[in-house]
Coordinates of C-alpha atoms and ligand atoms in Angstrom, one line a residue:
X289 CA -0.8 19.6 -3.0
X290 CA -2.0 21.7 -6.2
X291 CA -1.4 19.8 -9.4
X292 CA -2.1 21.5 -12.1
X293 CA -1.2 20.4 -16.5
X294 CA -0.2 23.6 -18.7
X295 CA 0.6 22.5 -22.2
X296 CA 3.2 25.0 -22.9
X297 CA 5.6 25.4 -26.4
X298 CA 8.3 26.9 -24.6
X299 CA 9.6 25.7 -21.5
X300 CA 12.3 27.8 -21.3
X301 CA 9.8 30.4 -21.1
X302 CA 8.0 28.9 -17.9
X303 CA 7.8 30.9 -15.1
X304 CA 8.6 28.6 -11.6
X305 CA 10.8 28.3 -8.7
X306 CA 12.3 25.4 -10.3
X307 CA 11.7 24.5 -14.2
X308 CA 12.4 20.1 -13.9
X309 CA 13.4 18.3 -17.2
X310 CA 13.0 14.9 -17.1
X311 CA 15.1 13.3 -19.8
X312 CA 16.5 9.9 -21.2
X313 CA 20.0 9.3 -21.1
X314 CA 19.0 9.6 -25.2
X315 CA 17.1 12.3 -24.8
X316 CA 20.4 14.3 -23.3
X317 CA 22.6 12.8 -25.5
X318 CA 20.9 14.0 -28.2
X319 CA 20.2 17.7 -28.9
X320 CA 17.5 17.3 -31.3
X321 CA 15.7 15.1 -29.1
X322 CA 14.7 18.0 -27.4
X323 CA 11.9 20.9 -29.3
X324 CA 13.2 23.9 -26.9
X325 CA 16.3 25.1 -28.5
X326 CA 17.4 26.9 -25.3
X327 CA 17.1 23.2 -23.1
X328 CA 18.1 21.5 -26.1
X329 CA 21.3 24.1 -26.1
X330 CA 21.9 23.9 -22.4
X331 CA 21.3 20.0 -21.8
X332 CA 23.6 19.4 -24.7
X333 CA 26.2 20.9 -22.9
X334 CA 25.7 19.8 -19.9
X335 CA 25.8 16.4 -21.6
X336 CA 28.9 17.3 -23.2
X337 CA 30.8 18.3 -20.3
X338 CA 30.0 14.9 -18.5
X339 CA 28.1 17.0 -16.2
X340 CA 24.9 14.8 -16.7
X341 CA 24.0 11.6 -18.8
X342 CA 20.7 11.0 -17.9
X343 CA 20.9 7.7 -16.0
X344 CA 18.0 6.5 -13.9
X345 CA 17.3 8.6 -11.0
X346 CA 20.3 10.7 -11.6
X347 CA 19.4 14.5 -10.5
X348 CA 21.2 17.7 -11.0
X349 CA 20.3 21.0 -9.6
X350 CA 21.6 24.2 -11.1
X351 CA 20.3 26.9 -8.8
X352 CA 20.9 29.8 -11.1
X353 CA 20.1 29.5 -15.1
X354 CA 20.3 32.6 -16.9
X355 CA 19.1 31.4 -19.8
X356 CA 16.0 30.0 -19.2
X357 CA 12.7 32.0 -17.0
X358 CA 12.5 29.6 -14.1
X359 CA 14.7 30.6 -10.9
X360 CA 16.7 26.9 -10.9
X361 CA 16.6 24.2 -13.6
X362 CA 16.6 20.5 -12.2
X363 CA 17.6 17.7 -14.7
X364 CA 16.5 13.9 -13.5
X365 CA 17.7 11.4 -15.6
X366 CA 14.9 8.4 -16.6
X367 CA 17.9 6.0 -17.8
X368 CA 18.4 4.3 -21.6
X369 CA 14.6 4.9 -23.4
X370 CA 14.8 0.9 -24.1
X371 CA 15.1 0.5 -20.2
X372 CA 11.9 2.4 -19.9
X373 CA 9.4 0.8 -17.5
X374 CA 7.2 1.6 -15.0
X375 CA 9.3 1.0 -11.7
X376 CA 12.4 2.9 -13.7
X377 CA 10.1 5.6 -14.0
X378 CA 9.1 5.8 -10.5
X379 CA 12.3 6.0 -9.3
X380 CA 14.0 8.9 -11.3
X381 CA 10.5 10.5 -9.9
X382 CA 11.1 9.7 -6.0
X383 CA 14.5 10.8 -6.7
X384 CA 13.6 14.6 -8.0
X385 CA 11.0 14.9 -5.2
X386 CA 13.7 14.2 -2.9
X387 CA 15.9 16.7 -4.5
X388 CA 13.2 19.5 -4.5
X389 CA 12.9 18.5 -0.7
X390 CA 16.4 18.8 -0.3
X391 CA 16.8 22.1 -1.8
X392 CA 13.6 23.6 0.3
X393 CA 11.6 23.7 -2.9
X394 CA 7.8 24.7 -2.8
X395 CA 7.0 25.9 -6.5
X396 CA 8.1 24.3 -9.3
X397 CA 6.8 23.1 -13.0
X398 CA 7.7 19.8 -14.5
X399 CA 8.3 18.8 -18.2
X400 CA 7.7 14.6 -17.8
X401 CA 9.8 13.8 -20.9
X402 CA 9.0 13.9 -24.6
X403 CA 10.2 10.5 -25.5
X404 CA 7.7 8.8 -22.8
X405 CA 7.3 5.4 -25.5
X406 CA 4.5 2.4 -25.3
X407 CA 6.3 0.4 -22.6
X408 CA 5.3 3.6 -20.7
X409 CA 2.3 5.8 -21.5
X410 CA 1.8 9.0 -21.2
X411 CA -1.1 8.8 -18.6
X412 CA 0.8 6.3 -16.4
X413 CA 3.5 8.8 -16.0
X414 CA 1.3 11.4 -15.1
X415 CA -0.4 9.5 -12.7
X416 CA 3.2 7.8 -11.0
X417 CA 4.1 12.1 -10.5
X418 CA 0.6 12.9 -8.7
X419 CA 1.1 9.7 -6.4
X420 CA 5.0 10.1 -5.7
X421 CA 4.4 13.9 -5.2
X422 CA 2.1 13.3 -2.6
X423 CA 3.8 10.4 -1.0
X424 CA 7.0 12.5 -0.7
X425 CA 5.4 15.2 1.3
X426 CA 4.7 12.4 4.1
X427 CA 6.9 12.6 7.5
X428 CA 5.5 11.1 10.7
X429 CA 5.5 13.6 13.8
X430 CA 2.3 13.1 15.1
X431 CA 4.3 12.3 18.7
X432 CA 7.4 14.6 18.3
X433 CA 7.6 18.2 18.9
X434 CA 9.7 19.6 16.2
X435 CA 7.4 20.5 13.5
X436 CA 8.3 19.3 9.5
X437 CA 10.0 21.8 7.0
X438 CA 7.4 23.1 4.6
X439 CA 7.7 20.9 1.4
X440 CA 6.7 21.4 -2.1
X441 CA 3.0 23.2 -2.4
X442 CA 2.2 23.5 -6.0
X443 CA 3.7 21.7 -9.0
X444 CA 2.7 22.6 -12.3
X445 CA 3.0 19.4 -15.2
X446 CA 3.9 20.9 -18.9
X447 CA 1.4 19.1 -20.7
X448 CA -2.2 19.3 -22.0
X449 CA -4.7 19.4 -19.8
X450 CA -7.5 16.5 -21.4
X451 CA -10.0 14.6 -19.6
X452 CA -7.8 11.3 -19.9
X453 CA -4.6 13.0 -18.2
X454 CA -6.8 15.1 -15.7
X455 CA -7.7 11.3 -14.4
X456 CA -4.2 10.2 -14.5
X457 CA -3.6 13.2 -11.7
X458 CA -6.7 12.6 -10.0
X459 CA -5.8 8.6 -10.1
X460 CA -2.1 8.9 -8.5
X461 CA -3.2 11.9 -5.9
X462 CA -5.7 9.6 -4.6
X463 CA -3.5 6.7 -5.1
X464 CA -0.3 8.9 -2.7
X465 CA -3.4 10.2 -0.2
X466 CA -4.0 6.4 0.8
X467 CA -0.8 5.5 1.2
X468 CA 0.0 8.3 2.9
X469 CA -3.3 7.2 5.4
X470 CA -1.7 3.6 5.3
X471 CA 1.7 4.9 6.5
X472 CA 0.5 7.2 8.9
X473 CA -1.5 4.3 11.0
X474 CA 1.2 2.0 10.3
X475 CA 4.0 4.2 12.6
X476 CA 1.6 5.7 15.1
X477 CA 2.8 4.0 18.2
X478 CA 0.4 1.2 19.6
X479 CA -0.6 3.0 22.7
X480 CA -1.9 5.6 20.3
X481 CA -3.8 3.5 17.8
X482 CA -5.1 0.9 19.9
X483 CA -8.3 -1.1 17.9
X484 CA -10.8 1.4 19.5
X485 CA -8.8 3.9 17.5
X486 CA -9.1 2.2 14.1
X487 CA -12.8 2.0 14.9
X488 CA -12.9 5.4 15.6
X489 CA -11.3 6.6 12.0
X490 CA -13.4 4.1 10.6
X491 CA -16.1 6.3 11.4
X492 CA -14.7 9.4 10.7
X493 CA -13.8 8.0 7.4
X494 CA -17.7 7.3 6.9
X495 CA -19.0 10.4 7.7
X496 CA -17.1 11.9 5.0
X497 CA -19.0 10.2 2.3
X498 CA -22.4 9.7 2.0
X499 CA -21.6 6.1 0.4
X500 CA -19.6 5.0 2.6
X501 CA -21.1 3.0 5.6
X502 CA -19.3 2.3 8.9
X503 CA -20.2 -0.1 11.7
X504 CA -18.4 -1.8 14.3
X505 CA -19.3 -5.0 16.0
X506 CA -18.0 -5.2 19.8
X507 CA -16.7 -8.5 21.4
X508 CA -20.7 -9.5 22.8
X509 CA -21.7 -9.2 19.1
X510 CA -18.3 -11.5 17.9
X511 CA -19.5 -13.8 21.3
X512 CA -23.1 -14.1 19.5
X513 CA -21.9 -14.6 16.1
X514 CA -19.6 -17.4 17.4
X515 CA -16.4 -15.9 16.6
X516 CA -14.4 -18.1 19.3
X517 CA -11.2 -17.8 17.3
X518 CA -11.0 -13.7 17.0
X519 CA -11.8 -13.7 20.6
X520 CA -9.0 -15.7 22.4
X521 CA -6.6 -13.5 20.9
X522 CA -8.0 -10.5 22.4
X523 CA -8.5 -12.4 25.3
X524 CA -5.1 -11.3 27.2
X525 CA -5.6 -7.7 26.8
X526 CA -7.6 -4.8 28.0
X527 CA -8.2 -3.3 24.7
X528 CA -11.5 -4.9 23.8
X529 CA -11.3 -6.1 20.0
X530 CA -13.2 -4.4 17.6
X531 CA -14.7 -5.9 13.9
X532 CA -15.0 -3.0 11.8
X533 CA -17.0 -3.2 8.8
X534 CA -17.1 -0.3 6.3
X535 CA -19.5 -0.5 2.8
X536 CA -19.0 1.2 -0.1
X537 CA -21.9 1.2 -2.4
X538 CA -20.2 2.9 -5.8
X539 CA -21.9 0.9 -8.3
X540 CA -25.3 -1.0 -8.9
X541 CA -26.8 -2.0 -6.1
X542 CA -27.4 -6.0 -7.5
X543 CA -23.4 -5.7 -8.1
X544 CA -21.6 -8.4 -6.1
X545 CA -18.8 -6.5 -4.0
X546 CA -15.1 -6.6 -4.0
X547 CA -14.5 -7.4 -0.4
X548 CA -11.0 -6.5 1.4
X549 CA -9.8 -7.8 5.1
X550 CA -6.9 -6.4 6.8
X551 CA -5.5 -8.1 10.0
X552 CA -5.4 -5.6 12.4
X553 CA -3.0 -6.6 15.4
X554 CA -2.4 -2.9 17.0
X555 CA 0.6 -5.0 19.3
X556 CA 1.8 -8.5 19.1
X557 CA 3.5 -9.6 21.5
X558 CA 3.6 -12.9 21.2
X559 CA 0.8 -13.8 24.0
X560 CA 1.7 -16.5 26.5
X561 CA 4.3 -18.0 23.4
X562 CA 6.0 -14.8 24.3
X563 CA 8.2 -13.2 21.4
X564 CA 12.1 -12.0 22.1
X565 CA 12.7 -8.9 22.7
X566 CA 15.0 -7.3 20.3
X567 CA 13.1 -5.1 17.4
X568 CA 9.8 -6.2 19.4
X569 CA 8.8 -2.6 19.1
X570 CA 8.0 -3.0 15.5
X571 CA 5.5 -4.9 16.0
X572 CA 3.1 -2.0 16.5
X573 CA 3.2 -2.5 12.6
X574 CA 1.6 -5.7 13.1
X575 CA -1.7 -3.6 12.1
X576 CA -0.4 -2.5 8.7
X577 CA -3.1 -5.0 6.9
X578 CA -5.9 -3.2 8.8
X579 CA -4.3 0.2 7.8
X580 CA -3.6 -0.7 3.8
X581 CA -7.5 -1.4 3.6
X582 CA -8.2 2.3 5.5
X583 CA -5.4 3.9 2.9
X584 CA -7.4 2.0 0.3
X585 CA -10.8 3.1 0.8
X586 CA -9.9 7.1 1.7
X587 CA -8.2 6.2 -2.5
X588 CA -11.7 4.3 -3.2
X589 CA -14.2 6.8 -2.0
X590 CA -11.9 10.1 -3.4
X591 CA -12.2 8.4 -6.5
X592 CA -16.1 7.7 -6.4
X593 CA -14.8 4.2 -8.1
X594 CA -18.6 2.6 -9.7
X595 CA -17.9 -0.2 -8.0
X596 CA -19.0 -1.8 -4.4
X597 CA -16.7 -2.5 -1.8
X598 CA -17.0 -4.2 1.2
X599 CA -13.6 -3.5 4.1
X600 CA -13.4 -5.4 7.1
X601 CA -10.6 -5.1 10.0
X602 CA -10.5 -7.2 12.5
X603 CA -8.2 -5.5 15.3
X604 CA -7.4 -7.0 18.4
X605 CA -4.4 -6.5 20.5
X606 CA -2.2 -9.9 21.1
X607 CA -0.7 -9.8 24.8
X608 CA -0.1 -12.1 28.0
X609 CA -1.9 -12.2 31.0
X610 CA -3.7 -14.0 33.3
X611 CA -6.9 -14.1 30.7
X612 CA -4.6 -15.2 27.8
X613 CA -5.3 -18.2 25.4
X614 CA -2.4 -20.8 26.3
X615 CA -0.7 -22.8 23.7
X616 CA -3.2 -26.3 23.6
X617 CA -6.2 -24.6 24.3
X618 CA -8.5 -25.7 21.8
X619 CA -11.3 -22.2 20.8
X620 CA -14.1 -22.7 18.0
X621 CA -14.1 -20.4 15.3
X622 CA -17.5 -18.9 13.4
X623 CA -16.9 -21.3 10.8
X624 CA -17.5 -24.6 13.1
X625 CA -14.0 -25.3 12.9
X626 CA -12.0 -26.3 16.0
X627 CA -8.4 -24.6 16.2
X628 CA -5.9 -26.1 18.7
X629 CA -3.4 -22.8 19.5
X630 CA -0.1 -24.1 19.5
X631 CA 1.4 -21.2 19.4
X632 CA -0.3 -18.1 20.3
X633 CA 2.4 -16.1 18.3
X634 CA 0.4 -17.0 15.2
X635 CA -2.5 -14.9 16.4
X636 CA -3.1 -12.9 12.8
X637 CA -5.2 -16.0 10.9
X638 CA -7.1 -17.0 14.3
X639 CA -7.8 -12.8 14.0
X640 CA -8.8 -13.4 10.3
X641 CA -10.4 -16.6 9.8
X642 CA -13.7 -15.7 11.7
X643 CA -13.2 -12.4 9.4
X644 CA -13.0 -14.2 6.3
X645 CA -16.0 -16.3 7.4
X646 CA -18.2 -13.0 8.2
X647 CA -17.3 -11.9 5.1
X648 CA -19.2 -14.7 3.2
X649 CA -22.2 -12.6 4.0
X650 CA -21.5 -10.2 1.5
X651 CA -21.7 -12.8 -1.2
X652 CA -18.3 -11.4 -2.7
X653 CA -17.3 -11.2 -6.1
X654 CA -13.8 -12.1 -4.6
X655 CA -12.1 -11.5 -1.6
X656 CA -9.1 -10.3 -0.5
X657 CA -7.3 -10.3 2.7
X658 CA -3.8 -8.6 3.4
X659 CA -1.8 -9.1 6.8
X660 CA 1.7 -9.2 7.9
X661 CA 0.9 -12.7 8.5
X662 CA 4.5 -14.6 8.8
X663 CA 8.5 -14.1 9.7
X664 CA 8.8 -17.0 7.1
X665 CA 7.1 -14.1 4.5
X666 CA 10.3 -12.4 4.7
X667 CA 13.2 -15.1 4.4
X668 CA 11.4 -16.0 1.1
X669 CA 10.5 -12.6 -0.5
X670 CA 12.4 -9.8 1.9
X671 CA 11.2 -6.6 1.7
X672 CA 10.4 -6.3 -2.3
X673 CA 7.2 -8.2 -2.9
X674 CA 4.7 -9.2 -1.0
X675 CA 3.6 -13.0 -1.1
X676 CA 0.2 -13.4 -3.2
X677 CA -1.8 -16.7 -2.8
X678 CA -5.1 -17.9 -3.9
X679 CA -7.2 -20.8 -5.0
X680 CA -8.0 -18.8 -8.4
X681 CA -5.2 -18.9 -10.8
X682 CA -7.1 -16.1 -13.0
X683 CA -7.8 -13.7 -10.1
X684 CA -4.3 -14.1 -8.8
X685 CA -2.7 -12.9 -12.2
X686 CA -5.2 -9.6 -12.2
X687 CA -3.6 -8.9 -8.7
X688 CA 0.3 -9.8 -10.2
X689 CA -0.7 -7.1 -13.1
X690 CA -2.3 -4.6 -10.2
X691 CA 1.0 -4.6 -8.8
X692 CA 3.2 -4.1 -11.3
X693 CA 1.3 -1.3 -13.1
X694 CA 1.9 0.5 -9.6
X695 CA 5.1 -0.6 -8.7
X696 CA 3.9 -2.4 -6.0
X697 CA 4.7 -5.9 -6.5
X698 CA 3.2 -9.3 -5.2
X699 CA 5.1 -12.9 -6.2
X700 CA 2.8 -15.5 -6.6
X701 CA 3.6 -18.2 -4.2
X702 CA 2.0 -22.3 -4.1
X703 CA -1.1 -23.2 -2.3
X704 CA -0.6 -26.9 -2.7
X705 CA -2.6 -29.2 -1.2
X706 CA 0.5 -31.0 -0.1
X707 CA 0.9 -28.5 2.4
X708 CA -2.4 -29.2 4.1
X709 CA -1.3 -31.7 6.3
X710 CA 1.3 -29.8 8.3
X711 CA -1.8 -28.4 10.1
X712 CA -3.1 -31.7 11.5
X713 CA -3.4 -32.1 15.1
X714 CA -5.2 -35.2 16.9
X715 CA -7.0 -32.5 19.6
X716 CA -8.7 -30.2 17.2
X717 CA -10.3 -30.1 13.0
X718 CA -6.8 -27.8 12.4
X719 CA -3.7 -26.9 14.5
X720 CA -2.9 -22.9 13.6
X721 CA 0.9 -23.5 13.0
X722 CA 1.9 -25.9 10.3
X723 CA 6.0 -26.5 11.8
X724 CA 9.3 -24.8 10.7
X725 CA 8.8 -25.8 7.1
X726 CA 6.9 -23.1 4.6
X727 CA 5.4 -21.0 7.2
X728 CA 4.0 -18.2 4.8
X729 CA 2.6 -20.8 2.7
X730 CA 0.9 -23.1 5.9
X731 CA -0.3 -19.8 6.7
X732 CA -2.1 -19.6 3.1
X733 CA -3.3 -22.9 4.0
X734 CA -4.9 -22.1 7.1
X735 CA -6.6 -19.2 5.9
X736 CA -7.9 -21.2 2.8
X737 CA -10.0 -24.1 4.7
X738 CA -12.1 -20.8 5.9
X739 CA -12.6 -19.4 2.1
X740 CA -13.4 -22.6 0.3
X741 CA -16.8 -20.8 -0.9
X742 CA -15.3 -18.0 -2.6
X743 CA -12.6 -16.4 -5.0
X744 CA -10.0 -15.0 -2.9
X745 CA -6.3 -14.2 -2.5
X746 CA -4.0 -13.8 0.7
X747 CA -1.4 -11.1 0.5
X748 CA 1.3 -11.9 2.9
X749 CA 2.7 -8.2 3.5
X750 CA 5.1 -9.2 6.3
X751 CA 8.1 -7.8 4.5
X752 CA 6.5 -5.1 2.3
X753 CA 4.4 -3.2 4.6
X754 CA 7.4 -1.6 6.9
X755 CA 11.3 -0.7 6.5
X756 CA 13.6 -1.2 9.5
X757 CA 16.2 1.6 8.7
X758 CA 15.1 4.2 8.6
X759 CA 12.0 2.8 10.3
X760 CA 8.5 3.6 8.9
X761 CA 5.4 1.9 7.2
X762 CA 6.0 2.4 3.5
X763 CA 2.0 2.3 2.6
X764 CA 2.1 -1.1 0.6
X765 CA -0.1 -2.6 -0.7
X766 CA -2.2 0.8 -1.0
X767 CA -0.9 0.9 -4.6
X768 CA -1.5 -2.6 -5.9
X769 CA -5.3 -2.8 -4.1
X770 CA -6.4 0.5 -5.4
X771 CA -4.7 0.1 -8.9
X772 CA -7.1 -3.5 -8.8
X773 CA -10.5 -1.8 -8.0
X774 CA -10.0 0.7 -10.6
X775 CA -9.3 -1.8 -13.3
X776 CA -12.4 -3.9 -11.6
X777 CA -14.9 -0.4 -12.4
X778 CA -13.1 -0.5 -16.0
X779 CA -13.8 -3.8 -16.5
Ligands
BES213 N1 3.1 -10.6 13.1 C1 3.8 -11.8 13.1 C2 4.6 -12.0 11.7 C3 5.8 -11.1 11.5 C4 7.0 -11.4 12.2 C5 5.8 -10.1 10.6 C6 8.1 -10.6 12.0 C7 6.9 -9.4 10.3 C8 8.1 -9.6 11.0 C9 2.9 -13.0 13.2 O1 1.9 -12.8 14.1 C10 3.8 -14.0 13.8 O2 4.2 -13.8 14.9 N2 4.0 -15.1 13.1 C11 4.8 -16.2 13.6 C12 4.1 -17.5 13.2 C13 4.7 -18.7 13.8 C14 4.5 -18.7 15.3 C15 4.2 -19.9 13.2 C16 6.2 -16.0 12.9 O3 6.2 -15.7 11.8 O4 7.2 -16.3 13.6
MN214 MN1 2.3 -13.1 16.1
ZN215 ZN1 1.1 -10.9 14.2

């Protein structure tokens, strides 16, 4: 989509399809809150007539306005100016796109509020309209024959045009193409995007950007580098598993890297511990990890961030058969480490401990691996933040701040030591389930005896990274990951 800033002194003047005002419930309560005596007149009486009082995410659409030059005026209500904040904000903005997609809207030019305050800066707001404008224009139909309606095309932002609120755009367009990549792998149906098929846009990824490199180690290479607990989930199915390893080299070369690893289950069934059948289908989402770290690298590498970044995926499809890892089998993983599977159902950290101990390689500056790792991820958090553990207290808060800057939140959840011992077993050095009690956070502890050598946090995304009605991958945690590596090439 064209985004384009035109500082303008008249509004009212403003040529569009649609003229948007985006105003506190202050702001149209007020008629000299507003410098354009024609909206000032018009809101005022709008206001007056209890037509609209600006609360948060309220929208109004007048489709003719004689008094102004635009063809329809939209009002969208931002809510009290003390309530300001930044999830407020992106909510009155989801809620105007969705009007302008409502009312077939492909032009129109935007006026972001004049009464935007500290709690809220100027530049944050521009950059939450770039990233909801793109995210908005997302619909899946990759495998369904109607074709989408055309949505909006061009939006122009009344504002100056600066080097600091050109970024802003540039930041939350890159920001909304991610998660739009994120979502898109995320609801592709598993027979579509199987782990070859990651590999595959992996590579197409790479050859877009000359710093970007792409390589993909196949199950011999895994089999050679001892990766015994990646392979016996793979092990059932026909899709071989794929390791894909994608560096970005941004900054100096002596710079350690930020290093990211996203579970990629394309299916999980269960394996041999079989999962029931209702809402199985969703579990072609079990890859969402996998497809945050894509979303976030197509961000990363639009961006050119001056930083170096290291993604790994490790895909693998989780299925029954005759070559299927039983419950009790006992597979060594890269680390050394014996695993006894007592439950093959908890396939995503035997996927990513060999990952996370490949990744030690790299010598990361911190690491950071994100999987729709537990059920027991959801009871505790449901869908609104996603669980955030990590044996770095400091490092965990940057990633809480990350998250709430892009309305993308994480919770910070215990990674006790008093957990540890759910995971003995007398048959192997760890058992991969850790019984009914805490699951997300035995999970954590699992993945933390592989990642005792460096800084890293474990997003839990289970609950964040789909909706069930209506169904679709909502793209998380595109926004909190990218919004961290650009603070990290501030920094
Ligand atoms: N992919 C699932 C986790 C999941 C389940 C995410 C439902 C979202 C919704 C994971 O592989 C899994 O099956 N985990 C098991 C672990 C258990 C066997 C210890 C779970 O959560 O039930
Ligand atoms: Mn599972
Ligand atoms: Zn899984």
């Amino acid at each position: 989509m064209q985004i384009s800033l035109k500082a303008t002194p008249k509004p009212s003047n403003q040529k569009s399809d649609c003229l948007i005002l985006l105003l506190t419930s202050d702001e149209a309560a007020k008629k000299a809150a507003i410098a354009d005596e024609t909206l000032a007149k018009l809101v005022h009486s709008l206001n007056a007539r209890g037509d609209f009082d600006g609360k948060n995410a309220q929208t109004l659409l007048l489709p003719v306005c004689k008094d102004i030059s635009a063809e329809r005026l939209l009002l969208v209500g931002l809510g009290k100016h003390d309530d300001l904040n930044d999830r407020s904000y992106d909510k009155a903005v989801a809620a105007m796109f969705n009007a302008l997609k409502q009312h077939k809207i492909t032009g129109a030019s935007l006026l972001p509020s004049e009464a935007l305050s500290a709690s809220l800066e100027l530049t944050r707001a521009l950059s939450g309209i770039a990233r909801i404008a793109e995210t908005s224009r997302y619909h899946y139909s990759t495998s369904v024959s109607k074709k989408p309606e055309p949505t909006l095309k061009k939006l122009t932002i009344l504002c100056a045009g600066n080097s600091a609120t050109r970024a802003a755009i540039a930041e939350g367009q890159a920001v909304g193409q991610g998660i739009n990549v994120a979502r898109q792998l995320g609801n592709l149906p598993g027979n579509y995007c199987t782990p070859s098929f990651l590999a595959k846009e992996a590579k197409a990824l790479g050859r877009k950007h000359d710093k970007l490199k792409v390589s993909v180690l196949e199950e011999k290479q895994m089999r050679e580098l001892g990766m015994g607990s990646l392979l016996s989930v793979s092990a059932g199915s026909d899709q071989p598993a794929k390791l894909i390893v994608m560096e970005y080299s941004g900054g100096r070369k002596s710079a350690k890297p930020q290093v990211l690893v996203g579970k990629g289950i394309t299916f999980d069934s269960g394996g041999i511990s079989i999962k029931p059948g209702a809402k199985m289908d969703e579990m072609k989402f079990d890859m969402c990890g996998a497809a945050s770290v894509m979303g976030t690298m197509t961000a990363v590498t639009a961006l050119k961030l001056p930083i170096n970044v290291v993604a790994i995926i490790a895909a693998s499809e989780n299925l029954p058969s005759g070559s299927a890892t039983k419950p009790g089998d006992v597979v060594t993983s890269m680390s050394g480490q014996t695993i006894e599977v007592l439950n093959t159902d908890a396939e995503g950290r035997l996927v990513l401990c060999d990952a996370l101990t490949y990744a030690e390689r790299f010598k990361p500056a911190a690491v950071i691996d994100i999987a729709t790792l537990t059920g027991a991820c959801v009871v505790a958090l449901g869908k609104h933040a996603s669980g955030l553990y990590s044996n770095d207290d400091a490092f965990a808060q940057r990633l809480l701040d990350a998250g709430n800057k892009s309305s993308d939140r994480a919770w910070h959840m215990p990674l006790w030591d008093d957990y540890q011992n759910q995971l003995d077993t007398p048959f192997a050095d760890i058992a991969n389930i850790g019984g009914p009690e805490a699951g997300s956070v035995t999970a954590a502890c699992f993945l933390s005896r592989f990642t005792k050598n460096m800084t890293w946090a474990h997003l839990d995304i289970a609950g964040t990274a789909w909706l069930s009605s209506p169904k679709g991958a909502t793209g998380r945690p595109v926004g909190l990951l990218t919004q961290y590596l650009i603070d990290c090439g501030k920094a």
